[in-house]
PDB file of C-alpha atoms in Angstrom:
ATOM      1  CA  UNK A   1      -0.040  -0.010   0.024  1.00  0.00           C
ATOM      2  CA  UNK A   2       2.848   2.455   0.937  1.00  0.00           C
ATOM      3  CA  UNK A   3       4.209   1.985  -2.656  1.00  0.00           C
ATOM      4  CA  UNK A   4       1.015   3.277  -4.166  1.00  0.00           C
ATOM      5  CA  UNK A   5       1.199   6.347  -2.181  1.00  0.00           C
ATOM      6  CA  UNK A   6       4.935   7.116  -3.175  1.00  0.00           C
ATOM      7  CA  UNK A   7       4.075   6.642  -6.849  1.00  0.00           C
ATOM      8  CA  UNK A   8       0.558   8.366  -6.661  1.00  0.00           C
ATOM      9  CA  UNK A   9       2.235  11.981  -6.764  1.00  0.00           C
ATOM     10  CA  UNK A  10       3.681  11.360 -10.203  1.00  0.00           C
ATOM     11  CA  UNK A  11       0.350  10.497 -11.709  1.00  0.00           C
ATOM     12  CA  UNK A  12      -1.411  13.280  -9.655  1.00  0.00           C
ATOM     13  CA  UNK A  13       0.700  15.851 -11.207  1.00  0.00           C
ATOM     14  CA  UNK A  14      -0.206  14.978 -14.615  1.00  0.00           C
ATOM     15  CA  UNK A  15      -4.006  15.940 -13.858  1.00  0.00           C
ATOM     16  CA  UNK A  16      -3.586  19.254 -12.398  1.00  0.00           C
ATOM     17  CA  UNK A  17      -3.954  21.034 -15.835  1.00  0.00           C
ATOM     18  CA  UNK A  18      -7.023  19.047 -16.609  1.00  0.00           C
ATOM     19  CA  UNK A  19     -10.107  21.393 -16.834  1.00  0.00           C
ATOM     20  CA  UNK A  20     -12.505  19.198 -14.725  1.00  0.00           C
ATOM     21  CA  UNK A  21      -9.863  19.194 -12.135  1.00  0.00           C
ATOM     22  CA  UNK A  22      -9.276  22.772 -12.048  1.00  0.00           C
ATOM     23  CA  UNK A  23     -12.936  23.184 -11.757  1.00  0.00           C
ATOM     24  CA  UNK A  24     -12.995  20.753  -8.715  1.00  0.00           C
ATOM     25  CA  UNK A  25     -10.280  22.677  -6.939  1.00  0.00           C
ATOM     26  CA  UNK A  26     -12.281  26.139  -7.534  1.00  0.00           C
ATOM     27  CA  UNK A  27     -15.593  24.594  -6.107  1.00  0.00           C
ATOM     28  CA  UNK A  28     -13.628  23.240  -3.165  1.00  0.00           C
ATOM     29  CA  UNK A  29     -12.185  26.783  -2.576  1.00  0.00           C
ATOM     30  CA  UNK A  30     -15.668  28.177  -2.737  1.00  0.00           C
ATOM     31  CA  UNK A  31     -17.188  25.631  -0.244  1.00  0.00           C
ATOM     32  CA  UNK A  32     -14.344  26.196   1.826  1.00  0.00           C
ATOM     33  CA  UNK A  33     -15.467  29.955   2.276  1.00  0.00           C
ATOM     34  CA  UNK A  34     -11.815  31.354   2.644  1.00  0.00           C
ATOM     35  CA  UNK A  35     -11.460  34.404   4.524  1.00  0.00           C
ATOM     36  CA  UNK A  36      -8.690  37.023   4.054  1.00  0.00           C
ATOM     37  CA  UNK A  37      -7.122  36.016   7.382  1.00  0.00           C
ATOM     38  CA  UNK A  38      -7.155  32.718   9.039  1.00  0.00           C
ATOM     39  CA  UNK A  39      -5.427  29.185   9.265  1.00  0.00           C
ATOM     40  CA  UNK A  40      -6.464  26.575   6.810  1.00  0.00           C
ATOM     41  CA  UNK A  41      -5.522  22.859   6.714  1.00  0.00           C
ATOM     42  CA  UNK A  42      -5.411  20.396   3.765  1.00  0.00           C
ATOM     43  CA  UNK A  43      -5.500  16.939   4.962  1.00  0.00           C
ATOM     44  CA  UNK A  44      -3.704  14.558   2.546  1.00  0.00           C
ATOM     45  CA  UNK A  45      -2.331  17.592   0.637  1.00  0.00           C
ATOM     46  CA  UNK A  46      -0.401  15.574  -1.825  1.00  0.00           C
ATOM     47  CA  UNK A  47       1.723  17.884  -4.137  1.00  0.00           C
ATOM     48  CA  UNK A  48       0.266  20.973  -2.677  1.00  0.00           C
ATOM     49  CA  UNK A  49      -1.781  22.064  -5.744  1.00  0.00           C
ATOM     50  CA  UNK A  50      -4.875  23.143  -3.665  1.00  0.00           C
ATOM     51  CA  UNK A  51      -2.597  25.020  -1.040  1.00  0.00           C
ATOM     52  CA  UNK A  52      -0.772  26.563  -3.902  1.00  0.00           C
ATOM     53  CA  UNK A  53      -3.920  27.730  -5.498  1.00  0.00           C
ATOM     54  CA  UNK A  54      -5.248  29.567  -2.411  1.00  0.00           C
ATOM     55  CA  UNK A  55      -1.790  30.693  -1.243  1.00  0.00           C
ATOM     56  CA  UNK A  56      -1.308  32.784  -4.275  1.00  0.00           C
ATOM     57  CA  UNK A  57      -4.687  34.182  -4.003  1.00  0.00           C
ATOM     58  CA  UNK A  58      -4.670  34.987  -0.270  1.00  0.00           C
ATOM     59  CA  UNK A  59      -1.116  35.841   0.843  1.00  0.00           C
ATOM     60  CA  UNK A  60      -2.293  36.573   4.365  1.00  0.00           C
ATOM     61  CA  UNK A  61      -3.552  33.291   5.179  1.00  0.00           C
ATOM     62  CA  UNK A  62      -1.575  30.747   7.136  1.00  0.00           C
ATOM     63  CA  UNK A  63      -1.721  27.355   5.321  1.00  0.00           C
ATOM     64  CA  UNK A  64      -0.954  23.864   6.482  1.00  0.00           C
ATOM     65  CA  UNK A  65      -0.592  20.692   4.544  1.00  0.00           C
ATOM     66  CA  UNK A  66      -0.339  17.193   6.090  1.00  0.00           C
ATOM     67  CA  UNK A  67       0.460  14.105   4.020  1.00  0.00           C
ATOM     68  CA  UNK A  68       1.815  10.584   4.327  1.00  0.00           C
ATOM     69  CA  UNK A  69       4.010  10.516   1.452  1.00  0.00           C
ATOM     70  CA  UNK A  70       7.690  12.178   1.625  1.00  0.00           C
ATOM     71  CA  UNK A  71       7.769  12.336  -2.175  1.00  0.00           C
ATOM     72  CA  UNK A  72       4.461  14.231  -2.433  1.00  0.00           C
ATOM     73  CA  UNK A  73       5.624  16.540   0.315  1.00  0.00           C
ATOM     74  CA  UNK A  74       8.910  17.254  -1.506  1.00  0.00           C
ATOM     75  CA  UNK A  75       7.009  18.215  -4.786  1.00  0.00           C
ATOM     76  CA  UNK A  76       4.642  20.321  -2.578  1.00  0.00           C
ATOM     77  CA  UNK A  77       7.587  22.144  -1.044  1.00  0.00           C
ATOM     78  CA  UNK A  78       9.271  22.745  -4.454  1.00  0.00           C
ATOM     79  CA  UNK A  79       5.997  23.971  -6.135  1.00  0.00           C
ATOM     80  CA  UNK A  80       5.142  26.296  -3.262  1.00  0.00           C
ATOM     81  CA  UNK A  81       8.600  27.354  -2.677  1.00  0.00           C
ATOM     82  CA  UNK A  82       7.789  31.048  -3.515  1.00  0.00           C
ATOM     83  CA  UNK A  83       4.927  31.202  -0.905  1.00  0.00           C
ATOM     84  CA  UNK A  84       5.921  32.101   2.693  1.00  0.00           C
ATOM     85  CA  UNK A  85       2.572  31.469   4.227  1.00  0.00           C
ATOM     86  CA  UNK A  86       2.679  27.547   3.952  1.00  0.00           C
ATOM     87  CA  UNK A  87       3.867  24.665   6.250  1.00  0.00           C
ATOM     88  CA  UNK A  88       3.880  21.057   5.384  1.00  0.00           C
ATOM     89  CA  UNK A  89       3.874  18.185   7.690  1.00  0.00           C
ATOM     90  CA  UNK A  90       4.774  14.622   7.288  1.00  0.00           C
ATOM     91  CA  UNK A  91       2.244  12.769   9.265  1.00  0.00           C
ATOM     92  CA  UNK A  92      -0.145   9.878   9.389  1.00  0.00           C
ATOM     93  CA  UNK A  93      -3.562  11.386  10.187  1.00  0.00           C
ATOM     94  CA  UNK A  94      -4.822   8.055  11.617  1.00  0.00           C
ATOM     95  CA  UNK A  95      -2.744   8.741  14.434  1.00  0.00           C
ATOM     96  CA  UNK A  96      -4.533  11.884  15.200  1.00  0.00           C
ATOM     97  CA  UNK A  97      -3.380  15.633  14.328  1.00  0.00           C
ATOM     98  CA  UNK A  98      -0.614  17.517  15.728  1.00  0.00           C
ATOM     99  CA  UNK A  99      -2.700  20.575  16.238  1.00  0.00           C
ATOM    100  CA  UNK A 100      -4.936  21.668  19.102  1.00  0.00           C
ATOM    101  CA  UNK A 101      -8.746  21.704  18.780  1.00  0.00           C
ATOM    102  CA  UNK A 102     -10.157  24.575  17.042  1.00  0.00           C
ATOM    103  CA  UNK A 103      -6.884  25.634  15.571  1.00  0.00           C
ATOM    104  CA  UNK A 104      -8.061  26.172  11.918  1.00  0.00           C
ATOM    105  CA  UNK A 105     -10.600  28.073  10.403  1.00  0.00           C
ATOM    106  CA  UNK A 106     -11.327  25.506   7.743  1.00  0.00           C
ATOM    107  CA  UNK A 107     -10.060  22.146   6.795  1.00  0.00           C
ATOM    108  CA  UNK A 108     -10.228  20.429   3.465  1.00  0.00           C
ATOM    109  CA  UNK A 109      -9.470  17.019   2.126  1.00  0.00           C
ATOM    110  CA  UNK A 110      -9.830  16.525  -1.611  1.00  0.00           C
ATOM    111  CA  UNK A 111      -8.225  12.948  -2.044  1.00  0.00           C
ATOM    112  CA  UNK A 112      -7.827  11.705   1.552  1.00  0.00           C
ATOM    113  CA  UNK A 113     -10.958   9.587   1.272  1.00  0.00           C
ATOM    114  CA  UNK A 114      -9.297   7.403  -1.379  1.00  0.00           C
ATOM    115  CA  UNK A 115      -6.435   6.586   1.095  1.00  0.00           C
ATOM    116  CA  UNK A 116      -8.859   5.941   4.070  1.00  0.00           C
ATOM    117  CA  UNK A 117     -11.098   3.777   2.049  1.00  0.00           C
ATOM    118  CA  UNK A 118      -8.361   1.548   0.930  1.00  0.00           C
ATOM    119  CA  UNK A 119      -6.896   1.521   4.350  1.00  0.00           C
ATOM    120  CA  UNK A 120     -10.044   0.626   6.273  1.00  0.00           C
ATOM    121  CA  UNK A 121     -11.900  -1.594   3.888  1.00  0.00           C
ATOM    122  CA  UNK A 122      -9.072  -3.882   2.929  1.00  0.00           C
ATOM    123  CA  UNK A 123      -6.317  -5.315   5.252  1.00  0.00           C
ATOM    124  CA  UNK A 124      -4.249  -6.434   2.294  1.00  0.00           C
ATOM    125  CA  UNK A 125      -3.810  -5.882  -1.244  1.00  0.00           C
ATOM    126  CA  UNK A 126      -4.889  -9.418  -1.981  1.00  0.00           C
ATOM    127  CA  UNK A 127      -8.285  -8.509  -0.329  1.00  0.00           C
ATOM    128  CA  UNK A 128      -9.106  -5.554  -2.565  1.00  0.00           C
ATOM    129  CA  UNK A 129     -11.279  -7.777  -4.810  1.00  0.00           C
ATOM    130  CA  UNK A 130     -13.734  -8.292  -1.776  1.00  0.00           C
ATOM    131  CA  UNK A 131     -14.829  -5.275  -0.214  1.00  0.00           C
ATOM    132  CA  UNK A 132     -15.998  -5.325   3.479  1.00  0.00           C
ATOM    133  CA  UNK A 133     -18.828  -2.903   2.825  1.00  0.00           C
ATOM    134  CA  UNK A 134     -22.401  -4.129   3.637  1.00  0.00           C
ATOM    135  CA  UNK A 135     -24.434  -5.447   0.579  1.00  0.00           C
ATOM    136  CA  UNK A 136     -27.274  -3.518  -0.589  1.00  0.00           C
ATOM    137  CA  UNK A 137     -29.631  -6.544  -0.515  1.00  0.00           C
TER     138      UNK A 137
END
């Protein structure tokens, strides 16, 4: 499973200029209702595309990204190196968050559910063919 998340960033970087994906990021930003001052967290920030997008538009925000992939975070740091309002953390969120309660004005997660669904519905790659989700019958 870890190998998947180490390779994922290279595929992810290929979709960032795809119009439907750009639209998704715009819709997530709108739903987040970003204010001009505040702290915002991207759980499973990947290569930092969303944080870069709002960091450029809102330089007074404090932005935080958490991801489990070292490779993703290296790409995110490189992409966002011109922005001074971002901090990235290598962290497994299944172990809790390294921030106090009510620390953020908003939290977003665009791709994290993909990871959590795989993590919690299948104990091994061999079991991916049989989901542990309840049947609809």
